[in-house]
Amino acid sequence: MGSTPTNGSCSHVVLFPFMSKGHTIPLLHFAQILLRRSTAVTVVTTPANRPFIAEFLNCTAVSIVTLPFPTAGGVESTDKLPSISLFYELALATSAMQPQFEQLLETLPPVSFMVTDAFLWWTQHSAKSFGIPRLVYYGMSCYSISLSIEAARSGILGGSQPDDELVPLTQFPWIRLCKEDFESGFRDPKPDSIVYEFNMKVMSATYGSYGILVNSFYELEPTFVDFMNKESSHKNWCIGPFCLAEQTPKKVYSEPDVKPRWVQWLDQKLEEKTSVLYVAFGSQAEISCEQLEEIASGLEESKVSFLWVIRKKEWGLPDGFEERVKERGMIVNEWVDQREILMHEIVEGFVSHCGWNSVLESICASVPILAWPMMAEQHLNARMVDEEIKVGLRVETCDGSVRGFVKREGLKKTVKELMEGEKGRKAKEKVRELADMANKAVQEGGSSCTALNSLLNETANC
């Protein structure tokens, strides 16, 4: 991101990410962007999440403040939940922090604006009370938000058609969606449910906010940025990709043996001139034993070299699998630096759950995607990857539905196509073009840099 300060030390920004690494990391990248603009930054979190944030930022320029978060079992982040089905209970419980958050705001220097996660809906009440502009962070693309708005308006979500029947959108007639592109809580909202209660709180707070901070760049999705700005009573600020805040993503290690074992393995494949497929489904996905077996068999039969990150150690793999694929496959159970892996020059494909952070990181690294969505808005992201921006393919389910079971044959076929086929070649060309656009967007004079300048000047305390 361009580093020319526009308002010296006039700005002070409060960032309050939701307690999930997928929601936290982008805002920590945004903090790094703000620091280069001589902007004071305060990050608010909970005690259990502070160590990760402190280590990630690795600087004293950011003030990190913790608020007590008493919960049953001491769970303070989604990755510690025994099941993702408990998400709404965790999210609703965050409102217990509101009194302490407002006490904190009373003690801080003047705040130019705050960026708080959409899931922390109650922070809008605090922002309004203190006269502080609040920008909402959803962690989604303008494409996904726009399609969600239009699907709700057009009645697709509550229509009488079968769940897997594709219906064209009125505002975007080239796009066809089905009910299964959305989570069940959106398809069949029940007013007395915890899902409905939470969504209503989030949407109401968003409408009352100053704007939405979007981790994207205008050139990636201009039609949908324009749609959101036209339809919203507030502005949507596209200031991404935030991951490009890391100026030197390729780490330099003092000694070869200091490198993580997966980086050493990738270096070895580079020496062998063997292209590698990266496989990761995020930390929240829940995958059945039957599906895991098909994934393992599909990768084994594809004959491609692969690095598979499995963050849930309880996921079991077929007996003898790791031994059979040890010459061309590596299984990793630890937390990895995903962007470092994607930026490695030997990685030429990514089997992804299509979380928005992963999509952006893959685009910025010029790596095409094999989309395998699991939850949340990932099915919409998968459509964007495959149909809209054409930087990848979609995994083939056995019945053709968007949430269907994937057999080894379907995975093997699409993996081979991504890594060696004509569709994969075209996706590689397209993703390189978009990577170049992304880098230009965050440079001085680029769309994202200009948007950030505008935001800082508009909200300056001077």
Tab-separated table of C-alpha atoms in Angstrom, residues 162-167 176-183 187 291 353 371-376 378-383 386-387 394-406:
chain	number	residue	atom	x	y	z
A	162	PRO	CA	-36.288	-27.146	-5.517
A	163	ASP	CA	-33.203	-26.308	-3.473
A	164	ASP	CA	-30.811	-27.094	-6.345
A	165	GLU	CA	-32.743	-25.344	-9.149
A	166	LEU	CA	-30.823	-22.394	-10.623
A	167	VAL	CA	-32.683	-19.090	-10.927
A	176	ARG	CA	-27.934	-17.968	-11.691
A	177	LEU	CA	-28.180	-19.095	-8.090
A	178	CYS	CA	-29.972	-21.795	-6.169
A	179	LYS	CA	-31.097	-22.028	-2.556
A	180	GLU	CA	-28.177	-24.311	-1.731
A	181	ASP	CA	-25.781	-21.447	-2.421
A	182	PHE	CA	-26.900	-20.100	0.967
A	183	GLU	CA	-26.810	-21.486	4.483
A	187	ARG	CA	-33.000	-19.923	3.205
A	291	GLN	CA	-15.323	-37.593	2.426
A	353	HIS	CA	-12.776	-23.957	0.649
A	371	ALA	CA	-13.084	-24.343	-5.500
A	372	TRP	CA	-14.587	-26.658	-2.894
A	373	PRO	CA	-16.876	-24.499	-0.687
A	374	MET	CA	-17.923	-25.751	2.724
A	375	MET	CA	-19.921	-23.123	4.625
A	376	ALA	CA	-20.977	-19.479	5.056
A	378	GLN	CA	-18.058	-19.784	0.380
A	379	HIS	CA	-20.496	-21.159	-2.210
A	380	LEU	CA	-20.961	-17.657	-3.597
A	381	ASN	CA	-17.194	-17.144	-3.591
A	382	ALA	CA	-16.853	-20.395	-5.530
A	383	ARG	CA	-19.250	-19.102	-8.178
A	386	ASP	CA	-15.353	-20.174	-11.478
A	387	GLU	CA	-18.000	-18.162	-13.331
A	394	ARG	CA	-15.101	-25.978	-9.321
A	395	VAL	CA	-14.770	-29.443	-7.857
A	396	GLU	CA	-17.129	-32.012	-9.392
A	397	THR	CA	-19.756	-33.480	-7.064
A	398	CYS	CA	-21.233	-36.897	-7.785
A	399	ASP	CA	-24.784	-35.570	-8.278
A	400	GLY	CA	-23.929	-32.160	-9.728
A	401	SER	CA	-25.331	-30.252	-6.734
A	402	VAL	CA	-23.357	-27.474	-5.042
A	403	ARG	CA	-23.243	-29.298	-1.700
A	404	GLY	CA	-22.961	-32.841	-3.016
A	405	PHE	CA	-20.507	-35.561	-2.083
A	406	VAL	CA	-17.228	-35.544	-4.007
